[in-house]
Amino acid sequence: SAADLNHPGQRPSHLQPAHAAKLNATPRGFIPNVGQLPNEAVKFAIRDRGVSAYFTDQGFVLWNGQTTTVSQDGIEMKVPVAPRWTLVGARPVEPVASKTFDHTVSFFRGNDAAKWHANVPAYRDLRYPEILNGIELRVESRERGFEYSFHVQPHAKPDLRIRYDGITSLEK
């Protein structure tokens, strides 16, 4: 019964609070888009604590589930509030994944087994090689989301300007 599941002795080991805390502290990783996402421009996605990031060859888009209502031609519709991160002047570069986690993910949607994807690897790192001359963008999976950094070759003349589209205000 449902009441039995609330008793710690009745839960399977993977549902025990200690295991859940450990699982929540584990980085989820960058998951390649093997068809589970409808937008083919998205090459990788990462989801953590209600925030998703979608990585394309132009940068990434963040989404925390929020929507806003917009009106166009007298029709109101809800659209996601999703800031887009781009590097000004960057060339389109397909992100390259490396360093897999021990876990995999699977996607079983619908009745067509040909569209199912099992044991999809989760990656620790993404690299955007030569996104600017002599500059590589690296994105690393962390315990709480992800972190990006720039690796600059000695000959490069960095002119790093990041553009955020879709942000209307900032709060402290």
CSV table of N, CA and C in Angstrom, one decimal:
chain,number,residue,atom,x,y,z
A,1,SER,N,0.8,-1.2,0.0
A,1,SER,CA,0.0,0.0,0.0
A,1,SER,C,0.9,1.2,0.0
A,2,ALA,N,0.3,2.4,-0.3
A,2,ALA,CA,1.0,3.6,-0.3
A,2,ALA,C,1.6,4.0,1.1
A,3,ALA,N,0.8,3.6,2.1
A,3,ALA,CA,1.3,3.9,3.5
A,3,ALA,C,2.6,3.1,3.8
A,4,ASP,N,2.7,1.9,3.2
A,4,ASP,CA,3.9,1.0,3.4
A,4,ASP,C,5.1,1.7,2.8
A,5,LEU,N,4.9,2.4,1.7
A,5,LEU,CA,6.1,3.0,1.1
A,5,LEU,C,6.7,4.2,1.9
A,6,ASN,N,5.9,4.7,2.8
A,6,ASN,CA,6.4,5.8,3.6
A,6,ASN,C,7.2,5.3,4.8
A,7,HIS,N,7.3,4.0,5.0
A,7,HIS,CA,8.1,3.4,6.1
A,7,HIS,C,9.4,3.1,5.5
A,8,PRO,N,10.5,3.6,6.1
A,8,PRO,CA,11.9,3.4,5.5
A,8,PRO,C,12.2,2.0,5.2
A,9,GLY,N,11.8,1.1,6.1
A,9,GLY,CA,12.1,-0.3,5.9
A,9,GLY,C,11.4,-1.0,4.7
A,10,GLN,N,10.4,-0.4,4.2
A,10,GLN,CA,9.6,-0.9,3.1
A,10,GLN,C,10.1,-0.5,1.7
A,11,ARG,N,11.0,0.6,1.7
A,11,ARG,CA,11.4,1.1,0.4
A,11,ARG,C,12.6,0.2,-0.2
A,12,PRO,N,12.6,0.0,-1.5
A,12,PRO,CA,13.8,-0.6,-2.1
A,12,PRO,C,15.0,0.3,-1.8
A,13,SER,N,16.2,-0.3,-1.8
A,13,SER,CA,17.4,0.5,-1.5
A,13,SER,C,17.5,1.7,-2.4
A,14,HIS,N,17.2,1.6,-3.7
A,14,HIS,CA,17.4,2.8,-4.5
A,14,HIS,C,16.4,3.9,-4.2
A,15,LEU,N,15.4,3.7,-3.4
A,15,LEU,CA,14.5,4.8,-3.0
A,15,LEU,C,14.7,5.3,-1.6
A,16,GLN,N,15.7,4.8,-0.9
A,16,GLN,CA,16.1,5.3,0.4
A,16,GLN,C,16.6,6.7,0.3
A,17,PRO,N,16.3,7.6,1.3
A,17,PRO,CA,16.7,9.0,1.3
A,17,PRO,C,18.2,9.2,1.1
A,18,ALA,N,19.0,8.3,1.7
A,18,ALA,CA,20.5,8.5,1.5
A,18,ALA,C,20.9,8.3,0.0
A,19,HIS,N,20.3,7.3,-0.6
A,19,HIS,CA,20.6,7.0,-2.0
A,19,HIS,C,20.1,8.2,-2.9
A,20,ALA,N,18.9,8.7,-2.6
A,20,ALA,CA,18.3,9.8,-3.4
A,20,ALA,C,19.2,11.0,-3.3
A,21,ALA,N,19.7,11.3,-2.1
A,21,ALA,CA,20.6,12.5,-1.9
A,21,ALA,C,21.9,12.3,-2.7
A,22,LYS,N,22.4,11.1,-2.7
A,22,LYS,CA,23.6,10.8,-3.5
A,22,LYS,C,23.3,11.0,-5.0
A,23,LEU,N,22.2,10.5,-5.4
A,23,LEU,CA,21.8,10.6,-6.8
A,23,LEU,C,21.6,12.0,-7.2
A,24,ASN,N,21.0,12.9,-6.4
A,24,ASN,CA,20.8,14.3,-6.7
A,24,ASN,C,22.2,15.0,-6.7
A,25,ALA,N,23.2,14.5,-6.1
A,25,ALA,CA,24.5,15.2,-6.1
A,25,ALA,C,25.4,14.7,-7.3
A,26,THR,N,24.9,13.7,-8.0
A,26,THR,CA,25.6,13.2,-9.2
A,26,THR,C,25.3,14.0,-10.4
A,27,PRO,N,26.4,14.5,-11.1
A,27,PRO,CA,26.1,15.2,-12.3
A,27,PRO,C,25.4,14.3,-13.3
A,28,ARG,N,24.4,14.9,-14.0
A,28,ARG,CA,23.6,14.1,-14.9
A,28,ARG,C,24.3,13.9,-16.3
A,29,GLY,N,25.1,14.9,-16.7
A,29,GLY,CA,25.8,14.8,-18.0
A,29,GLY,C,25.1,15.3,-19.2
A,30,PHE,N,25.9,15.5,-20.2
A,30,PHE,CA,25.4,16.0,-21.5
A,30,PHE,C,24.9,14.8,-22.3
A,31,ILE,N,23.6,14.8,-22.7
A,31,ILE,CA,23.0,13.7,-23.4
A,31,ILE,C,22.9,14.1,-24.9
A,32,PRO,N,23.4,13.3,-25.8
A,32,PRO,CA,23.3,13.6,-27.2
A,32,PRO,C,21.9,13.5,-27.7
A,33,ASN,N,21.5,14.3,-28.6
A,33,ASN,CA,20.2,14.2,-29.2
A,33,ASN,C,20.1,13.1,-30.3
A,34,VAL,N,19.6,12.0,-29.9
A,34,VAL,CA,19.5,10.9,-30.8
A,34,VAL,C,18.1,10.7,-31.4
A,35,GLY,N,17.3,11.8,-31.3
A,35,GLY,CA,16.0,11.8,-31.8
A,35,GLY,C,14.9,12.0,-30.7
A,36,GLN,N,15.3,12.1,-29.5
A,36,GLN,CA,14.4,12.3,-28.4
A,36,GLN,C,13.9,13.7,-28.3
A,37,LEU,N,14.7,14.7,-28.9
A,37,LEU,CA,14.3,16.1,-28.9
A,37,LEU,C,13.8,16.5,-30.3
A,38,PRO,N,12.7,17.2,-30.4
A,38,PRO,CA,12.2,17.5,-31.8
A,38,PRO,C,13.0,18.4,-32.6
A,39,ASN,N,13.9,19.2,-32.0
A,39,ASN,CA,14.7,20.2,-32.8
A,39,ASN,C,16.1,19.6,-33.1
A,40,GLU,N,16.3,19.3,-34.4
A,40,GLU,CA,17.5,18.7,-34.8
A,40,GLU,C,18.7,19.6,-34.6
A,41,ALA,N,18.5,20.9,-34.5
A,41,ALA,CA,19.7,21.8,-34.2
A,41,ALA,C,20.3,21.6,-32.9
A,42,VAL,N,19.5,21.0,-32.0
A,42,VAL,CA,20.0,20.6,-30.6
A,42,VAL,C,20.9,19.4,-30.7
A,43,LYS,N,22.2,19.5,-30.4
A,43,LYS,CA,23.1,18.4,-30.5
A,43,LYS,C,23.2,17.7,-29.1
A,44,PHE,N,23.1,18.4,-28.0
A,44,PHE,CA,23.2,17.8,-26.7
A,44,PHE,C,22.2,18.6,-25.7
A,45,ALA,N,21.8,17.9,-24.7
A,45,ALA,CA,21.0,18.6,-23.7
A,45,ALA,C,21.4,18.1,-22.3
A,46,ILE,N,21.2,19.0,-21.3
A,46,ILE,CA,21.5,18.6,-19.9
A,46,ILE,C,20.3,19.2,-19.1
A,47,ARG,N,19.9,18.4,-18.2
A,47,ARG,CA,18.7,18.8,-17.3
A,47,ARG,C,19.2,18.6,-15.9
A,48,ASP,N,18.9,19.6,-15.1
A,48,ASP,CA,19.2,19.5,-13.6
A,48,ASP,C,18.4,20.4,-12.8
A,49,ARG,N,17.7,19.9,-11.8
A,49,ARG,CA,17.0,20.7,-10.9
A,49,ARG,C,16.0,21.7,-11.5
A,50,GLY,N,15.3,21.3,-12.5
A,50,GLY,CA,14.3,22.1,-13.1
A,50,GLY,C,14.8,23.1,-14.2
A,51,VAL,N,16.1,23.0,-14.5
A,51,VAL,CA,16.6,23.8,-15.6
A,51,VAL,C,17.2,22.9,-16.7
A,52,SER,N,16.9,23.3,-17.9
A,52,SER,CA,17.4,22.5,-19.1
A,52,SER,C,18.3,23.5,-19.9
A,53,ALA,N,19.3,22.9,-20.5
A,53,ALA,CA,20.2,23.6,-21.4
A,53,ALA,C,20.3,22.8,-22.7
A,54,TYR,N,20.1,23.5,-23.8
A,54,TYR,CA,20.2,22.8,-25.1
A,54,TYR,C,21.3,23.4,-25.9
A,55,PHE,N,22.3,22.5,-26.3
A,55,PHE,CA,23.5,23.0,-26.9
A,55,PHE,C,23.4,22.7,-28.4
A,56,THR,N,23.7,23.8,-29.2
A,56,THR,CA,23.7,23.8,-30.7
A,56,THR,C,25.0,24.1,-31.2
A,57,ASP,N,25.2,24.2,-32.5
A,57,ASP,CA,26.5,24.6,-33.0
A,57,ASP,C,26.7,26.1,-32.9
A,58,GLN,N,25.7,26.9,-32.4
A,58,GLN,CA,25.8,28.3,-32.2
A,58,GLN,C,25.9,28.8,-30.8
A,59,GLY,N,25.8,27.8,-29.8
A,59,GLY,CA,25.8,28.2,-28.4
A,59,GLY,C,24.8,27.4,-27.6
A,60,PHE,N,24.2,27.9,-26.6
A,60,PHE,CA,23.2,27.2,-25.9
A,60,PHE,C,22.0,28.0,-25.5
A,61,VAL,N,20.9,27.3,-25.2
A,61,VAL,CA,19.6,27.9,-24.8
A,61,VAL,C,19.3,27.4,-23.4
A,62,LEU,N,18.9,28.2,-22.5
A,62,LEU,CA,18.5,27.8,-21.1
A,62,LEU,C,17.0,27.9,-21.0
A,63,TRP,N,16.4,26.9,-20.2
A,63,TRP,CA,15.0,27.0,-20.0
A,63,TRP,C,14.7,26.4,-18.6
A,64,ASN,N,14.0,27.1,-17.8
A,64,ASN,CA,13.6,26.7,-16.5
A,64,ASN,C,12.1,26.3,-16.3
A,65,GLY,N,11.5,26.1,-17.4
A,65,GLY,CA,10.1,25.7,-17.4
A,65,GLY,C,9.1,26.9,-17.5
A,66,GLN,N,9.6,28.1,-17.4
A,66,GLN,CA,8.7,29.3,-17.4
A,66,GLN,C,8.2,29.6,-18.8
A,67,THR,N,7.0,30.1,-18.8
A,67,THR,CA,6.5,30.6,-20.1
A,67,THR,C,5.9,32.0,-19.9
A,68,THR,N,5.7,32.6,-21.0
A,68,THR,CA,5.1,34.0,-21.0
A,68,THR,C,4.0,34.0,-22.1
A,69,THR,N,3.1,34.8,-21.9
A,69,THR,CA,2.0,35.0,-22.9
A,69,THR,C,2.3,36.1,-23.9
A,70,VAL,N,2.3,35.8,-25.1
A,70,VAL,CA,2.5,36.8,-26.2
A,70,VAL,C,1.3,36.9,-27.0
A,71,SER,N,1.1,38.0,-27.6
A,71,SER,CA,-0.1,38.2,-28.5
A,71,SER,C,0.4,38.5,-29.9
A,72,GLN,N,-0.1,37.8,-30.9
A,72,GLN,CA,0.3,38.0,-32.3
A,72,GLN,C,-1.0,37.9,-33.1
A,73,ASP,N,-1.3,38.9,-33.9
A,73,ASP,CA,-2.5,39.0,-34.7
A,73,ASP,C,-3.8,38.7,-34.0
A,74,GLY,N,-3.8,39.2,-32.7
A,74,GLY,CA,-5.0,39.0,-31.9
A,74,GLY,C,-5.1,37.6,-31.2
A,75,ILE,N,-4.1,36.8,-31.4
A,75,ILE,CA,-4.1,35.4,-30.8
A,75,ILE,C,-3.1,35.4,-29.7
A,76,GLU,N,-3.5,35.0,-28.5
A,76,GLU,CA,-2.6,34.9,-27.4
A,76,GLU,C,-2.1,33.5,-27.3
A,77,MET,N,-0.8,33.3,-27.1
A,77,MET,CA,-0.2,32.0,-27.0
A,77,MET,C,1.0,32.0,-25.9
A,78,LYS,N,1.2,30.9,-25.3
A,78,LYS,CA,2.2,30.8,-24.3
A,78,LYS,C,3.5,30.3,-25.0
A,79,VAL,N,4.6,31.0,-24.8
A,79,VAL,CA,5.9,30.6,-25.3
A,79,VAL,C,6.9,30.5,-24.2
A,80,PRO,N,7.9,29.6,-24.4
A,80,PRO,CA,8.9,29.5,-23.3
A,80,PRO,C,9.8,30.7,-23.1
A,81,VAL,N,10.1,31.0,-21.9
A,81,VAL,CA,11.1,32.1,-21.6
A,81,VAL,C,12.4,31.3,-21.6
A,82,ALA,N,13.2,31.5,-22.7
A,82,ALA,CA,14.4,30.7,-22.8
A,82,ALA,C,15.6,31.6,-23.3
A,83,PRO,N,16.4,32.1,-22.4
A,83,PRO,CA,17.5,33.0,-22.8
A,83,PRO,C,18.5,32.2,-23.7
A,84,ARG,N,19.0,32.8,-24.7
A,84,ARG,CA,20.0,32.2,-25.6
A,84,ARG,C,21.4,32.8,-25.4
A,85,TRP,N,22.4,31.9,-25.3
A,85,TRP,CA,23.7,32.3,-25.1
A,85,TRP,C,24.5,32.1,-26.4
A,86,THR,N,25.1,33.2,-26.9
A,86,THR,CA,25.9,33.1,-28.1
A,86,THR,C,27.2,33.8,-27.9
A,87,LEU,N,28.3,33.4,-28.6
A,87,LEU,CA,29.5,34.1,-28.5
A,87,LEU,C,29.6,34.9,-29.8
A,88,VAL,N,29.7,36.2,-29.6
A,88,VAL,CA,29.7,37.2,-30.8
A,88,VAL,C,30.9,36.9,-31.7
A,89,GLY,N,30.6,36.7,-33.0
A,89,GLY,CA,31.7,36.5,-34.0
A,89,GLY,C,32.1,35.1,-34.1
A,90,ALA,N,31.5,34.2,-33.3
A,90,ALA,CA,31.9,32.8,-33.4
A,90,ALA,C,31.4,32.1,-34.7
A,91,ARG,N,32.2,31.1,-35.1
A,91,ARG,CA,31.7,30.3,-36.3
A,91,ARG,C,30.9,29.1,-35.7
A,92,PRO,N,30.0,28.6,-36.5
A,92,PRO,CA,29.2,27.4,-36.1
A,92,PRO,C,30.2,26.3,-36.0
A,93,VAL,N,30.2,25.6,-34.8
A,93,VAL,CA,31.0,24.5,-34.5
A,93,VAL,C,30.2,23.4,-33.8
A,94,GLU,N,30.2,22.2,-34.4
A,94,GLU,CA,29.5,21.1,-33.8
A,94,GLU,C,30.2,20.8,-32.4
A,95,PRO,N,29.5,20.8,-31.3
A,95,PRO,CA,30.1,20.4,-30.0
A,95,PRO,C,30.6,18.9,-30.1
A,96,VAL,N,31.7,18.7,-29.4
A,96,VAL,CA,32.3,17.4,-29.4
A,96,VAL,C,32.3,16.9,-27.9
A,97,ALA,N,31.7,15.7,-27.7
A,97,ALA,CA,31.6,15.2,-26.3
A,97,ALA,C,32.8,14.3,-26.0
A,98,SER,N,33.1,14.3,-24.7
A,98,SER,CA,34.2,13.4,-24.2
A,98,SER,C,33.9,13.0,-22.8
A,99,LYS,N,34.6,12.0,-22.3
A,99,LYS,CA,34.6,11.5,-20.9
A,99,LYS,C,33.2,11.1,-20.5
A,100,THR,N,32.8,9.9,-20.8
A,100,THR,CA,31.5,9.4,-20.4
A,100,THR,C,31.4,9.1,-19.0
A,101,PHE,N,30.2,9.3,-18.4
A,101,PHE,CA,29.8,8.8,-17.1
A,101,PHE,C,29.6,7.3,-17.1
A,102,ASP,N,29.5,6.7,-15.9
A,102,ASP,CA,29.2,5.3,-15.9
A,102,ASP,C,27.8,5.0,-16.2
A,103,HIS,N,26.9,6.0,-16.1
A,103,HIS,CA,25.5,5.7,-16.4
A,103,HIS,C,25.1,6.1,-17.8
A,104,THR,N,24.0,5.5,-18.3
A,104,THR,CA,23.4,5.8,-19.6
A,104,THR,C,22.0,6.2,-19.4
A,105,VAL,N,21.3,6.7,-20.4
A,105,VAL,CA,19.9,7.0,-20.3
A,105,VAL,C,19.2,6.3,-21.5
A,106,SER,N,17.9,6.1,-21.4
A,106,SER,CA,17.1,5.5,-22.5
A,106,SER,C,15.9,6.3,-22.7
A,107,PHE,N,15.4,6.3,-23.9
A,107,PHE,CA,14.2,7.0,-24.3
A,107,PHE,C,13.3,6.0,-25.0
A,108,PHE,N,12.1,5.7,-24.4
A,108,PHE,CA,11.1,4.8,-25.0
A,108,PHE,C,9.8,5.6,-25.0
A,109,ARG,N,9.5,6.2,-26.2
A,109,ARG,CA,8.3,7.0,-26.4
A,109,ARG,C,7.5,6.4,-27.5
A,110,GLY,N,6.2,6.3,-27.3
A,110,GLY,CA,5.3,5.8,-28.3
A,110,GLY,C,5.5,4.3,-28.5
A,111,ASN,N,4.8,3.8,-29.5
A,111,ASN,CA,4.7,2.3,-29.8
A,111,ASN,C,5.7,1.8,-30.9
A,112,ASP,N,6.4,2.8,-31.5
A,112,ASP,CA,7.3,2.4,-32.6
A,112,ASP,C,8.7,2.1,-32.0
A,113,ALA,N,9.1,0.8,-31.9
A,113,ALA,CA,10.3,0.5,-31.3
A,113,ALA,C,11.5,1.0,-32.1
A,114,ALA,N,11.3,1.3,-33.3
A,114,ALA,CA,12.4,1.8,-34.1
A,114,ALA,C,12.8,3.2,-33.7
A,115,LYS,N,11.9,3.9,-33.0
A,115,LYS,CA,12.2,5.2,-32.5
A,115,LYS,C,12.7,5.2,-31.0
A,116,TRP,N,12.8,4.1,-30.4
A,116,TRP,CA,13.3,4.0,-29.1
A,116,TRP,C,14.9,4.0,-29.1
A,117,HIS,N,15.4,4.6,-28.0
A,117,HIS,CA,16.9,4.7,-27.9
A,117,HIS,C,17.3,4.2,-26.5
A,118,ALA,N,18.1,3.1,-26.4
A,118,ALA,CA,18.5,2.6,-25.2
A,118,ALA,C,20.0,2.8,-25.0
A,119,ASN,N,20.4,2.9,-23.7
A,119,ASN,CA,21.8,3.0,-23.4
A,119,ASN,C,22.6,4.2,-24.1
A,120,VAL,N,21.9,5.3,-24.1
A,120,VAL,CA,22.6,6.5,-24.7
A,120,VAL,C,23.6,7.0,-23.7
A,121,PRO,N,24.8,7.3,-24.1
A,121,PRO,CA,25.8,7.7,-23.1
A,121,PRO,C,25.6,9.1,-22.6
A,122,ALA,N,26.0,9.3,-21.4
A,122,ALA,CA,26.0,10.7,-20.7
A,122,ALA,C,27.5,11.1,-20.7
A,123,TYR,N,27.7,12.3,-21.1
A,123,TYR,CA,29.1,12.8,-21.2
A,123,TYR,C,29.4,13.9,-20.1
A,124,ARG,N,30.6,13.9,-19.7
A,124,ARG,CA,31.1,14.9,-18.7
A,124,ARG,C,31.4,16.2,-19.3
A,125,ASP,N,31.9,16.2,-20.5
A,125,ASP,CA,32.4,17.5,-21.2
A,125,ASP,C,32.0,17.6,-22.6
A,126,LEU,N,31.8,18.9,-23.0
A,126,LEU,CA,31.6,19.3,-24.4
A,126,LEU,C,32.7,20.2,-24.7
A,127,ARG,N,33.2,20.1,-26.0
A,127,ARG,CA,34.2,21.1,-26.5
A,127,ARG,C,33.7,21.7,-27.8
A,128,TYR,N,33.9,22.9,-27.9
A,128,TYR,CA,33.7,23.6,-29.2
A,128,TYR,C,35.0,24.1,-29.7
A,129,PRO,N,35.7,23.2,-30.5
A,129,PRO,CA,37.1,23.5,-30.9
A,129,PRO,C,37.1,24.7,-31.9
A,130,GLU,N,38.0,25.6,-31.8
A,130,GLU,CA,38.2,26.7,-32.7
A,130,GLU,C,36.9,27.5,-33.0
A,131,ILE,N,36.1,27.7,-31.9
A,131,ILE,CA,34.9,28.5,-32.1
A,131,ILE,C,35.2,29.9,-32.5
A,132,LEU,N,36.4,30.4,-32.1
A,132,LEU,CA,37.0,31.6,-32.5
A,132,LEU,C,38.5,31.3,-32.8
A,133,ASN,N,39.2,32.0,-33.6
A,133,ASN,CA,40.6,31.7,-33.9
A,133,ASN,C,41.4,31.5,-32.7
A,134,GLY,N,41.9,30.3,-32.5
A,134,GLY,CA,42.8,30.0,-31.3
A,134,GLY,C,42.0,29.9,-30.0
A,135,ILE,N,40.7,29.8,-30.1
A,135,ILE,CA,39.9,29.7,-28.8
A,135,ILE,C,39.0,28.5,-28.9
A,136,GLU,N,39.1,27.7,-27.8
A,136,GLU,CA,38.2,26.6,-27.6
A,136,GLU,C,37.2,26.8,-26.4
A,137,LEU,N,35.9,26.6,-26.6
A,137,LEU,CA,35.0,26.7,-25.6
A,137,LEU,C,34.8,25.3,-25.0
A,138,ARG,N,34.9,25.2,-23.7
A,138,ARG,CA,34.7,23.9,-23.0
A,138,ARG,C,33.6,24.1,-22.0
A,139,VAL,N,32.7,23.1,-22.0
A,139,VAL,CA,31.6,23.1,-21.0
A,139,VAL,C,31.6,21.8,-20.3
A,140,GLU,N,31.6,21.9,-18.9
A,140,GLU,CA,31.8,20.7,-18.1
A,140,GLU,C,30.6,20.5,-17.2
A,141,SER,N,30.1,19.3,-17.1
A,141,SER,CA,29.0,18.9,-16.2
A,141,SER,C,29.5,19.0,-14.8
A,142,ARG,N,28.7,19.7,-13.9
A,142,ARG,CA,29.0,19.8,-12.5
A,142,ARG,C,27.9,19.3,-11.7
A,143,GLU,N,28.2,19.2,-10.4
A,143,GLU,CA,27.2,18.7,-9.4
A,143,GLU,C,25.9,19.5,-9.5
A,144,ARG,N,26.0,20.8,-9.8
A,144,ARG,CA,24.9,21.7,-9.9
A,144,ARG,C,24.9,22.3,-11.3
A,145,GLY,N,24.5,21.6,-12.3
A,145,GLY,CA,24.4,22.2,-13.6
A,145,GLY,C,25.7,22.0,-14.5
A,146,PHE,N,26.1,23.1,-15.0
A,146,PHE,CA,27.3,23.0,-15.8
A,146,PHE,C,28.1,24.3,-15.7
A,147,GLU,N,29.4,24.3,-16.2
A,147,GLU,CA,30.2,25.5,-16.1
A,147,GLU,C,31.0,25.6,-17.4
A,148,TYR,N,31.2,26.8,-18.0
A,148,TYR,CA,31.9,26.9,-19.2
A,148,TYR,C,33.2,27.7,-19.0
A,149,SER,N,34.2,27.4,-19.8
A,149,SER,CA,35.4,28.2,-19.8
A,149,SER,C,36.0,28.3,-21.2
A,150,PHE,N,36.9,29.2,-21.4
A,150,PHE,CA,37.6,29.4,-22.6
A,150,PHE,C,39.0,29.1,-22.5
A,151,HIS,N,39.5,28.3,-23.5
A,151,HIS,CA,40.9,27.9,-23.5
A,151,HIS,C,41.6,28.6,-24.7
A,152,VAL,N,42.5,29.5,-24.4
A,152,VAL,CA,43.1,30.4,-25.4
A,152,VAL,C,44.5,30.0,-25.8
A,153,GLN,N,44.7,29.8,-27.1
A,153,GLN,CA,46.1,29.4,-27.5
A,153,GLN,C,47.0,30.7,-27.4
A,154,PRO,N,48.3,30.5,-27.2
A,154,PRO,CA,49.2,31.6,-27.0
A,154,PRO,C,49.2,32.6,-28.2
A,155,HIS,N,48.9,32.2,-29.4
A,155,HIS,CA,48.9,33.1,-30.5
A,155,HIS,C,47.6,33.9,-30.7
A,156,ALA,N,46.6,33.5,-30.0
A,156,ALA,CA,45.3,34.0,-30.2
A,156,ALA,C,45.2,35.4,-29.6
A,157,LYS,N,44.3,36.2,-30.2
A,157,LYS,CA,44.0,37.5,-29.8
A,157,LYS,C,42.5,37.5,-29.4
A,158,PRO,N,42.2,37.2,-28.1
A,158,PRO,CA,40.8,37.0,-27.7
A,158,PRO,C,40.0,38.3,-27.7
A,159,ASP,N,38.9,38.2,-28.3
A,159,ASP,CA,37.9,39.3,-28.3
A,159,ASP,C,36.6,38.6,-27.9
A,160,LEU,N,36.5,38.2,-26.6
A,160,LEU,CA,35.4,37.4,-26.1
A,160,LEU,C,34.2,38.3,-25.7
A,161,ARG,N,33.1,38.2,-26.5
A,161,ARG,CA,31.9,39.0,-26.1
A,161,ARG,C,30.8,38.0,-26.2
A,162,ILE,N,30.1,37.9,-25.1
A,162,ILE,CA,28.9,37.0,-25.0
A,162,ILE,C,27.7,37.8,-25.1
A,163,ARG,N,26.7,37.2,-25.9
A,163,ARG,CA,25.5,37.9,-26.1
A,163,ARG,C,24.4,37.0,-25.5
A,164,TYR,N,23.5,37.6,-24.7
A,164,TYR,CA,22.3,36.9,-24.1
A,164,TYR,C,21.1,37.5,-24.7
A,165,ASP,N,20.3,36.7,-25.5
A,165,ASP,CA,19.1,37.1,-26.0
A,165,ASP,C,17.9,36.5,-25.2
A,166,GLY,N,16.9,37.3,-25.0
A,166,GLY,CA,15.7,36.8,-24.3
A,166,GLY,C,15.7,37.1,-22.8
A,167,ILE,N,16.7,38.0,-22.4
A,167,ILE,CA,16.7,38.4,-21.0
A,167,ILE,C,16.2,39.8,-21.0
A,168,THR,N,15.1,40.1,-20.2
A,168,THR,CA,14.5,41.4,-20.1
A,168,THR,C,15.0,42.2,-18.9
A,169,SER,N,15.4,41.5,-17.8
A,169,SER,CA,15.9,42.2,-16.6
A,169,SER,C,16.8,41.3,-15.8
A,170,LEU,N,17.5,41.9,-14.9
A,170,LEU,CA,18.4,41.1,-14.0
A,170,LEU,C,18.1,41.5,-12.6
A,171,GLU,N,18.1,40.5,-11.7
A,171,GLU,CA,17.9,40.8,-10.3
A,171,GLU,C,19.1,40.3,-9.5
A,172,LYS,N,19.3,41.0,-8.4
A,172,LYS,CA,20.4,40.7,-7.5
A,172,LYS,C,20.1,39.6,-6.7
